[in-house]
Amino acid sequence: MSRTRHIIIVEPSFIIVEGLSAVFSKFGLKYTISKAATLEELSSLLIIKACDAIVLNPLLLQNNMKGVQALKTRFEDIKWIGLVYAYHDPSVLAMFDTTITISDTPESIDSKTDKILLSEYSADKDLPQDILSEREVDVLKLLASGLANKEIADKLNISINTVITHRKNISQKTGIKSVSGLTIYAVVQKLITLENISG
Amino acid sequence: MSRTRHIIIVEPSFIIVEGLSAVFSKFGLKYTISKAATLEELSSLLIIKACDAIVLNPLLLQNNMKGVQALKTRFEDIKWIGLVYAYHDPSVLAMFDTTITISDTPESIDSKTDKILLSEYSADKDLPQDILSEREVDVLKLLASGLANKEIADKLNISINTVITHRKNISQKTGIKSVSGLTIYAVVQKLITLENISG
DNA sequence: TTCAATTTCATTATTTTTAGTGATTTTCAG
DNA sequence: CTGAAAATCACTAAAAATAATGAAATTGAA
């Protein structure tokens, strides 16, 4: 088990900061996050607390390449991750150890971060064996989304009989017969997103 | 004190979704959020739950302008908010009631959202705010736990007709008709925990 | 006490779902 | 190529759920 990594996110957009923060939070104690909106704030943060990596919007480099170079020299162990959501000159991106984009999945962000932090790559790839076939998952998703058999059939362009057959197989494989049970199953298996109400 | 507004965020980027979600969460009970990554998911969500506004990345419109127009017609009271972080053709942006960008502050996002939600009559329809009665909650809990109407009736020592009546009222109050939608509602409202579900 | 909401139950007609049994076509790894 | 799994569709009978109305008894706050 590797230690917790401390990461500083430097990005002016509140949305991006919170979103990226949420991404790292998904991985439990693996990461702790600090936030900064400007390079000045970053400098202040670095004085009071060490960190393993800095996620930085390259836009912030525009007028202060020198200052950043100084920081890089001073904290040579810190990894720099570019956070791109627009075009950036390759020469600018070259200064980063890796880049992540806003379209990256949490897993890909975690994996990229892992890689540059040289931490041991999680070997346990015991991915949950998908009991259900692809088509069965299609049906289950729509079912858990509130559609009736007929609607599912229309959406998937198959006959209602086929939908019923799939549902029979789904129930048999999962051992769950009720719609509510299957809905929860879909949520737990992350087949559908149930993210409501902050709590 | 106005009622809670339900907003659906439709955006493929996990980061953006989480970030924007965090923005709305800042305002406590003012907003509740659902998330969708694609237009398909949006359609499914709209079936099981009403909403006040949809925040949508215009990029998702590229290949499905028609589908969105259909949704707009079908749910004419829903406000559409463009979520822009790149250039978009003005003709595309024209279909939105307002737009927000990732550089907006939480306050500005709240203010923009407020503005369009208050525009025109926001004649309270029978959206989610009606609270369920005690007995209705009893029924909902058992329903979301996988029991059929008959089983619920037995468990509560009432006739199946009464259960059906309760369910009609529940659906009317929540605006949710499908069992899966009600199940998710029950989970979100913390009426049941995931362990309660049986087959 | 009064009135509204809640809880209870019923009937009828329709629609949807489930159960059981088969069967044909596709797909894909060995 | 072959066989197994997957995906497709059909038919029937029974069970369950929904829709539309109506209404009596209970409860609780004004």
Coordinates of C-alpha atoms (C1' of nucleotides) in Angstrom, one line a residue:
Chain A
M1 CA 0.0 0.0 0.0
S2 CA 1.6 3.3 -1.1
R3 CA 1.4 6.5 0.9
T4 CA -1.0 9.3 0.3
R5 CA 0.1 11.7 -2.4
H6 CA -0.4 15.3 -2.1
I7 CA -1.4 17.2 -5.2
I8 CA -1.9 20.9 -5.8
I9 CA -4.3 22.0 -8.4
V10 CA -3.6 25.4 -9.9
E11 CA -6.4 26.5 -12.1
P12 CA -8.5 29.7 -12.2
S13 CA -11.8 28.0 -13.1
F14 CA -13.8 27.1 -10.0
I15 CA -15.6 24.4 -11.9
I16 CA -12.5 22.7 -13.1
V17 CA -10.9 22.8 -9.7
E18 CA -13.9 21.3 -8.0
G19 CA -14.4 18.7 -10.7
L20 CA -10.8 17.6 -10.7
S21 CA -10.8 17.5 -7.0
A22 CA -13.8 15.2 -7.1
V23 CA -11.9 13.0 -9.5
F24 CA -9.0 12.5 -7.1
S25 CA -11.4 12.1 -4.2
K26 CA -12.8 9.1 -5.9
F27 CA -9.7 7.2 -5.0
G28 CA -10.1 7.6 -1.3
L29 CA -7.0 8.2 0.7
K30 CA -4.7 7.9 -2.3
Y31 CA -4.6 11.6 -2.8
T32 CA -5.0 14.8 -0.8
I33 CA -5.7 18.0 -2.7
S34 CA -4.9 21.6 -2.2
K35 CA -6.2 24.3 -4.5
A36 CA -4.8 27.5 -5.9
A37 CA -6.2 29.9 -8.4
T38 CA -3.0 31.6 -9.4
L39 CA 0.8 31.1 -9.5
E40 CA 1.2 33.4 -6.6
E41 CA -1.1 31.2 -4.5
L42 CA 0.9 28.2 -5.6
S43 CA 4.1 29.7 -4.5
S44 CA 2.7 30.4 -1.1
L45 CA 1.3 26.9 -0.8
L46 CA 4.7 25.4 -1.7
I47 CA 6.3 27.2 1.2
I48 CA 4.1 25.8 3.8
K49 CA 3.5 22.4 2.5
A50 CA 5.3 19.9 0.4
C51 CA 3.6 18.1 -2.5
D52 CA 4.1 15.3 -4.9
A53 CA 2.6 16.8 -8.0
I54 CA 1.1 20.0 -9.3
V55 CA -1.7 20.0 -11.8
L56 CA -1.5 23.3 -13.7
N57 CA -3.4 25.1 -16.4
P58 CA -0.8 26.0 -19.0
L59 CA -2.6 29.3 -19.6
L60 CA -1.2 30.5 -16.3
L61 CA 2.3 30.2 -17.8
Q62 CA 1.7 32.8 -20.4
N63 CA 3.3 35.7 -18.6
N64 CA 5.4 33.9 -16.1
M65 CA 7.4 31.2 -17.7
K66 CA 10.5 32.3 -15.7
G67 CA 8.8 32.1 -12.3
V68 CA 7.6 28.6 -13.1
Q69 CA 11.1 27.5 -14.2
A70 CA 12.4 28.8 -11.0
L71 CA 9.9 26.7 -9.1
K72 CA 10.7 23.7 -11.1
T73 CA 14.4 24.0 -10.2
R74 CA 13.7 24.6 -6.6
F75 CA 11.3 21.7 -6.2
E76 CA 12.8 19.3 -8.5
D77 CA 11.1 16.3 -7.1
I78 CA 7.6 17.6 -7.9
K79 CA 5.9 16.3 -11.0
W80 CA 4.1 18.7 -13.2
I81 CA 0.9 17.8 -14.9
G82 CA -0.6 20.0 -17.6
L83 CA -4.3 20.5 -17.4
V84 CA -5.4 21.3 -20.9
Y85 CA -8.8 22.2 -22.3
A86 CA -7.8 24.3 -25.2
Y87 CA -5.0 24.5 -27.6
H88 CA -1.5 25.0 -26.3
D89 CA 1.8 25.4 -28.0
P90 CA 3.8 22.2 -27.9
S91 CA 6.8 24.1 -26.5
V92 CA 4.6 25.0 -23.6
L93 CA 3.3 21.5 -23.1
A94 CA 6.9 20.2 -23.2
M95 CA 7.6 21.4 -19.7
F96 CA 5.0 19.0 -18.2
D97 CA 5.7 15.5 -17.2
T98 CA 2.3 14.5 -18.5
T99 CA -1.0 16.1 -19.4
I100 CA -4.5 15.5 -18.6
T101 CA -7.6 16.8 -20.3
I102 CA -11.1 17.5 -19.1
S103 CA -12.3 14.7 -21.2
D104 CA -10.2 12.1 -19.4
T105 CA -12.0 9.6 -17.3
P106 CA -11.1 9.4 -13.6
E107 CA -9.4 6.2 -14.2
S108 CA -7.2 7.6 -16.9
I109 CA -6.3 10.5 -14.7
D110 CA -5.5 8.2 -11.9
S111 CA -3.4 6.1 -14.1
K112 CA -1.5 9.0 -15.6
T113 CA -0.8 10.4 -12.2
D114 CA 0.3 7.0 -10.9
K115 CA 2.6 6.6 -13.7
I116 CA 4.6 9.8 -13.2
L117 CA 4.6 9.4 -9.5
L118 CA 6.4 6.1 -10.1
S119 CA 4.1 4.3 -7.6
E120 CA 3.6 0.7 -8.1
Y121 CA 1.0 0.0 -10.6
S122 CA -2.1 -1.6 -9.1
A123 CA -1.7 -5.2 -10.1
D124 CA -5.0 -6.5 -9.0
K125 CA -6.9 -6.4 -12.2
D126 CA -9.7 -8.6 -10.9
L127 CA -12.2 -6.8 -12.9
P128 CA -15.7 -7.9 -12.0
Q129 CA -16.5 -10.6 -14.5
D130 CA -19.4 -9.3 -16.4
I131 CA -22.0 -11.9 -15.9
L132 CA -24.3 -10.2 -18.3
S133 CA -23.9 -10.1 -22.0
E134 CA -23.6 -6.8 -23.8
R135 CA -27.1 -6.9 -25.0
E136 CA -28.4 -7.8 -21.6
V137 CA -26.6 -4.8 -20.2
D138 CA -28.3 -2.6 -22.8
V139 CA -31.7 -3.9 -21.7
L140 CA -30.9 -3.6 -18.0
K141 CA -29.7 0.0 -18.4
L142 CA -32.9 1.1 -20.1
L143 CA -35.0 -0.9 -17.7
A144 CA -33.3 0.8 -14.8
S145 CA -33.8 4.1 -16.5
G146 CA -37.6 3.6 -16.2
L147 CA -38.5 2.3 -19.6
A148 CA -41.2 -0.4 -20.1
N149 CA -40.4 -3.5 -22.1
K150 CA -42.1 -2.0 -25.2
E151 CA -40.1 1.2 -25.0
I152 CA -36.9 -0.8 -24.6
A153 CA -37.8 -2.8 -27.6
D154 CA -38.4 0.4 -29.6
K155 CA -35.2 1.9 -28.5
L156 CA -33.1 -1.1 -29.3
N157 CA -35.0 -1.9 -32.4
I158 CA -35.8 -5.4 -31.4
S159 CA -39.1 -7.1 -30.7
I160 CA -40.7 -7.0 -27.3
N161 CA -40.3 -10.8 -27.2
T162 CA -36.6 -10.4 -27.4
V163 CA -36.6 -7.9 -24.6
I164 CA -38.6 -10.3 -22.4
T165 CA -36.2 -13.1 -23.2
H166 CA -33.2 -10.9 -22.3
R167 CA -35.0 -9.9 -19.0
K168 CA -35.6 -13.5 -18.2
N169 CA -31.9 -14.3 -18.7
I170 CA -30.9 -11.2 -16.7
S171 CA -33.1 -12.3 -13.8
Q172 CA -31.8 -15.8 -14.0
K173 CA -28.1 -14.7 -14.1
T174 CA -28.4 -12.1 -11.3
G175 CA -31.0 -13.9 -9.2
I176 CA -32.9 -10.7 -9.0
K177 CA -36.4 -10.6 -10.3
S178 CA -37.9 -7.2 -9.2
V179 CA -37.4 -4.1 -11.2
S180 CA -36.3 -2.2 -8.1
G181 CA -33.7 -4.9 -7.3
L182 CA -32.4 -4.7 -10.9
T183 CA -32.3 -1.0 -10.7
I184 CA -30.1 -1.1 -7.6
Y185 CA -28.0 -3.7 -9.2
A186 CA -27.5 -1.4 -12.2
V187 CA -26.5 1.4 -9.9
V188 CA -24.1 -0.7 -7.9
Q189 CA -22.5 -2.0 -11.1
K190 CA -22.3 1.5 -12.3
L191 CA -24.3 0.8 -15.4
I192 CA -26.4 3.9 -14.7
T193 CA -25.5 7.0 -12.9
L194 CA -27.5 7.8 -9.8
E195 CA -26.0 11.0 -8.6
N196 CA -28.6 13.2 -7.0
I197 CA -28.7 15.6 -4.2
S198 CA -25.6 16.4 -2.4
G199 CA -25.9 15.2 1.0
Chain B
M1 CA -38.4 30.8 0.1
S2 CA -38.7 29.1 -3.3
R3 CA -38.7 25.5 -3.9
T4 CA -35.7 23.3 -4.8
R5 CA -34.8 23.4 -8.4
H6 CA -33.9 20.2 -10.2
I7 CA -31.1 20.5 -12.7
I8 CA -29.7 18.0 -15.1
I9 CA -26.2 18.4 -16.3
V10 CA -25.4 16.8 -19.6
E11 CA -21.8 16.8 -20.3
P12 CA -19.3 14.0 -21.3
S13 CA -16.4 15.3 -19.2
F14 CA -16.4 13.8 -15.7
I15 CA -14.4 16.7 -14.4
I16 CA -16.8 19.3 -15.7
V17 CA -19.8 17.5 -14.4
E18 CA -18.4 17.1 -10.9
G19 CA -17.1 20.7 -10.9
L20 CA -20.4 22.2 -12.0
S21 CA -22.2 19.9 -9.6
A22 CA -20.0 21.3 -6.8
V23 CA -20.9 24.8 -7.8
F24 CA -24.6 24.1 -7.5
S25 CA -24.1 22.3 -4.2
K26 CA -22.6 25.5 -2.8
F27 CA -26.1 26.8 -2.7
G28 CA -27.5 24.2 -0.3
L29 CA -31.0 23.0 -1.0
K30 CA -31.6 25.5 -3.7
Y31 CA -30.6 22.9 -6.4
T32 CA -30.6 19.2 -6.8
I33 CA -28.5 17.8 -9.6
S34 CA -28.7 14.8 -11.9
K35 CA -26.0 13.9 -14.3
A36 CA -25.9 12.5 -17.7
A37 CA -23.1 12.0 -20.1
T38 CA -25.0 11.7 -23.3
L39 CA -28.3 12.8 -24.8
E40 CA -29.5 9.3 -24.5
E41 CA -29.0 9.3 -20.8
L42 CA -30.8 12.6 -20.7
S43 CA -33.8 11.2 -22.4
S44 CA -33.9 8.4 -20.0
L45 CA -33.6 10.7 -17.0
L46 CA -36.4 12.9 -18.3
I47 CA -38.7 10.0 -18.4
I48 CA -38.3 9.1 -14.7
K49 CA -37.9 12.6 -13.3
A50 CA -39.0 16.1 -14.1
C51 CA -36.5 18.9 -14.0
D52 CA -36.4 22.7 -14.2
A53 CA -33.4 23.2 -16.2
I54 CA -30.9 21.3 -18.3
V55 CA -27.2 22.4 -18.5
L56 CA -25.9 21.0 -21.8
N57 CA -22.6 21.0 -23.7
P58 CA -23.5 22.3 -27.2
L59 CA -21.0 19.8 -28.6
L60 CA -23.5 17.1 -27.9
L61 CA -25.9 18.7 -30.3
Q62 CA -23.7 18.3 -33.3
N63 CA -25.3 15.2 -34.6
N64 CA -28.6 15.3 -32.9
M65 CA -30.2 18.7 -33.3
K66 CA -33.5 17.1 -34.2
G67 CA -33.6 14.9 -31.1
V68 CA -33.0 18.0 -28.9
Q69 CA -35.6 20.0 -30.7
A70 CA -38.1 17.2 -30.0
L71 CA -37.2 17.2 -26.3
K72 CA -37.5 21.0 -26.2
T73 CA -41.0 20.7 -27.7
R74 CA -42.0 17.9 -25.4
F75 CA -40.7 19.5 -22.2
E76 CA -41.4 23.1 -23.1
D77 CA -41.2 24.4 -19.5
I78 CA -37.6 23.2 -19.1
K79 CA -34.9 25.9 -19.4
W80 CA -31.8 25.1 -21.5
I81 CA -28.5 26.4 -20.4
G82 CA -25.5 26.1 -22.7
L83 CA -22.2 25.0 -21.1
V84 CA -19.5 26.4 -23.3
Y85 CA -15.8 26.0 -23.1
A86 CA -15.0 26.2 -26.8
Y87 CA -16.2 28.1 -29.8
H88 CA -19.7 27.3 -30.9
D89 CA -21.7 28.6 -33.8
P90 CA -24.1 31.4 -32.8
S91 CA -26.9 29.5 -34.4
V92 CA -26.3 26.6 -32.1
L93 CA -26.1 28.9 -29.0
A94 CA -29.3 30.5 -30.1
M95 CA -31.3 27.6 -28.9
F96 CA -30.2 28.1 -25.3
D97 CA -32.0 30.3 -22.8
T98 CA -28.6 31.3 -21.4
T99 CA -25.0 30.1 -21.4
I100 CA -22.5 29.6 -18.7
T101 CA -18.8 29.1 -19.2
I102 CA -16.2 27.3 -17.1
S103 CA -14.6 30.6 -16.1
D104 CA -17.8 31.8 -14.5
T105 CA -17.8 32.1 -10.8
P106 CA -20.3 30.1 -8.7
E107 CA -22.2 33.4 -8.0
S108 CA -22.5 34.3 -11.6
I109 CA -23.7 30.8 -12.5
D110 CA -26.3 30.9 -9.7
S111 CA -27.4 34.3 -10.8
K112 CA -27.8 33.3 -14.5
T113 CA -29.7 30.2 -13.5
D114 CA -31.9 32.1 -11.2
K115 CA -32.7 34.6 -13.8
I116 CA -33.9 32.2 -16.4
L117 CA -35.8 30.1 -13.9
L118 CA -37.6 33.1 -12.7
S119 CA -38.3 34.4 -16.1
E120 CA -42.0 34.0 -17.1
Y121 CA -44.3 32.4 -14.8
S122 CA -42.8 29.6 -12.8
A123 CA -46.3 28.5 -11.9
D124 CA -45.7 25.7 -9.5
K125 CA -46.6 22.5 -11.0
D126 CA -46.8 19.4 -9.0
L127 CA -43.1 19.0 -9.0
P128 CA -41.3 17.0 -6.3
Q129 CA -41.9 19.3 -3.4
D130 CA -45.0 17.6 -2.1
I131 CA -44.0 15.5 0.8
L132 CA -45.2 12.0 0.9
S133 CA -47.4 11.0 3.8
E134 CA -46.3 8.5 6.3
R135 CA -48.2 5.6 4.8
E136 CA -47.0 6.5 1.3
V137 CA -43.5 6.3 2.5
D138 CA -44.2 2.9 4.0
V139 CA -45.5 1.7 0.6
L140 CA -42.6 3.3 -1.3
K141 CA -40.0 1.7 1.0
L142 CA -41.4 -1.8 0.4
L143 CA -41.9 -1.1 -3.3
A144 CA -38.3 0.0 -3.6
S145 CA -37.2 -3.1 -1.7
G146 CA -38.6 -5.3 -4.4
L147 CA -42.0 -6.3 -3.1
A148 CA -45.0 -6.6 -5.4
N149 CA -48.2 -4.8 -4.6
K150 CA -49.7 -7.9 -3.1
E151 CA -46.8 -8.5 -0.9
I152 CA -46.8 -4.9 0.3
A153 CA -50.5 -5.3 1.1
D154 CA -49.8 -8.3 3.2
K155 CA -46.9 -6.7 5.0
L156 CA -48.9 -3.6 5.9
N157 CA -52.1 -5.5 6.5
I158 CA -54.1 -3.5 4.0
S159 CA -55.8 -4.5 0.8
I160 CA -54.0 -4.4 -2.5
N161 CA -56.5 -1.8 -3.6
T162 CA -55.2 0.5 -0.9
V163 CA -51.6 -0.1 -2.0
I164 CA -52.5 0.7 -5.5
T165 CA -54.2 3.9 -4.4
H166 CA -51.1 4.9 -2.4
R167 CA -48.9 4.2 -5.4
K168 CA -51.0 6.4 -7.6
N169 CA -50.7 9.2 -5.1
I170 CA -47.0 8.7 -4.8
S171 CA -46.5 8.8 -8.5
Q172 CA -48.6 12.0 -8.7
K173 CA -46.7 13.7 -5.9
T174 CA -43.2 12.8 -7.1
G175 CA -43.9 12.9 -10.8
I176 CA -42.2 9.5 -11.1
K177 CA -44.2 6.6 -12.5
S178 CA -41.7 3.8 -13.1
V179 CA -40.6 1.4 -10.4
S180 CA -37.0 2.0 -11.1
G181 CA -37.5 5.8 -10.9
L182 CA -39.2 5.4 -7.6
T183 CA -36.5 3.1 -6.4
I184 CA -33.8 5.6 -7.1
Y185 CA -36.0 8.3 -5.5
A186 CA -36.2 6.2 -2.4
V187 CA -32.5 5.7 -2.3
V188 CA -31.7 9.3 -2.9
Q189 CA -34.2 10.3 -0.2
K190 CA -32.5 7.8 2.1
L191 CA -35.7 5.9 2.6
I192 CA -33.9 2.7 2.0
T193 CA -30.3 1.5 2.0
L194 CA -28.8 -0.6 -0.7
E195 CA -28.8 -3.6 1.6
N196 CA -32.6 -3.6 1.9
I197 CA -33.1 -4.8 -1.6
S198 CA -34.2 -8.3 -2.2
G199 CA -34.7 -10.2 -5.4
Chain C
dT1 C1' -66.1 21.6 15.9
dT2 C1' -65.1 21.8 11.2
dC3 C1' -62.5 21.0 7.2
dA4 C1' -58.9 19.1 4.7
dA5 C1' -55.8 15.5 4.2
dT6 C1' -55.0 10.9 5.0
dT7 C1' -56.0 6.1 5.0
dT8 C1' -58.8 2.9 3.7
dC9 C1' -61.4 -0.1 0.2
dA10 C1' -64.0 -1.3 -4.2
dT11 C1' -65.2 -2.1 -9.4
dT12 C1' -64.3 -2.4 -14.2
dA13 C1' -61.5 -2.5 -18.2
dT14 C1' -57.1 -2.5 -20.2
dT15 C1' -52.3 -3.0 -20.5
dT16 C1' -48.1 -5.0 -19.1
dT17 C1' -45.4 -8.3 -17.2
dT18 C1' -44.1 -13.0 -16.1
dA19 C1' -43.6 -18.1 -17.0
dG20 C1' -42.7 -21.8 -19.9
dT21 C1' -41.3 -23.8 -24.2
dG22 C1' -39.2 -23.7 -28.6
dA23 C1' -36.6 -22.3 -32.4
dT24 C1' -33.5 -19.8 -35.8
dT25 C1' -29.6 -17.0 -36.8
dT26 C1' -25.0 -14.7 -35.4
dT27 C1' -20.8 -14.6 -33.4
dC28 C1' -16.5 -16.0 -31.9
dA29 C1' -12.9 -18.7 -29.7
dG30 C1' -10.6 -23.1 -30.0
Chain D
dC1 C1' -14.8 -25.9 -39.2
dT2 C1' -17.3 -26.6 -35.1
dG3 C1' -19.7 -26.0 -30.9
dA4 C1' -21.2 -22.9 -27.4
dA5 C1' -22.9 -18.7 -26.2
dA6 C1' -25.4 -14.9 -27.6
dA7 C1' -29.1 -12.6 -29.8
dT8 C1' -33.1 -12.9 -32.1
dC9 C1' -38.3 -13.9 -32.3
dA10 C1' -43.0 -16.4 -31.4
dC11 C1' -47.0 -18.3 -28.9
dT12 C1' -49.9 -19.2 -24.9
dA13 C1' -51.7 -18.8 -20.4
dA14 C1' -51.6 -16.6 -16.1
dA15 C1' -50.4 -13.0 -12.9
dA16 C1' -49.7 -8.3 -12.0
dA17 C1' -50.0 -3.6 -12.6
dT18 C1' -52.4 0.7 -14.3
dA19 C1' -56.2 3.8 -15.3
dA20 C1' -60.4 6.0 -14.0
dT21 C1' -63.9 6.7 -10.5
dG22 C1' -66.0 6.7 -6.4
dA23 C1' -66.4 6.7 -1.6
dA24 C1' -66.4 5.8 3.7
dA25 C1' -63.7 6.2 8.0
dT26 C1' -60.0 8.5 10.6
dT27 C1' -57.1 12.1 12.0
dG28 C1' -55.3 16.5 13.1
dA29 C1' -54.8 21.3 12.9
dA30 C1' -57.1 25.7 12.8

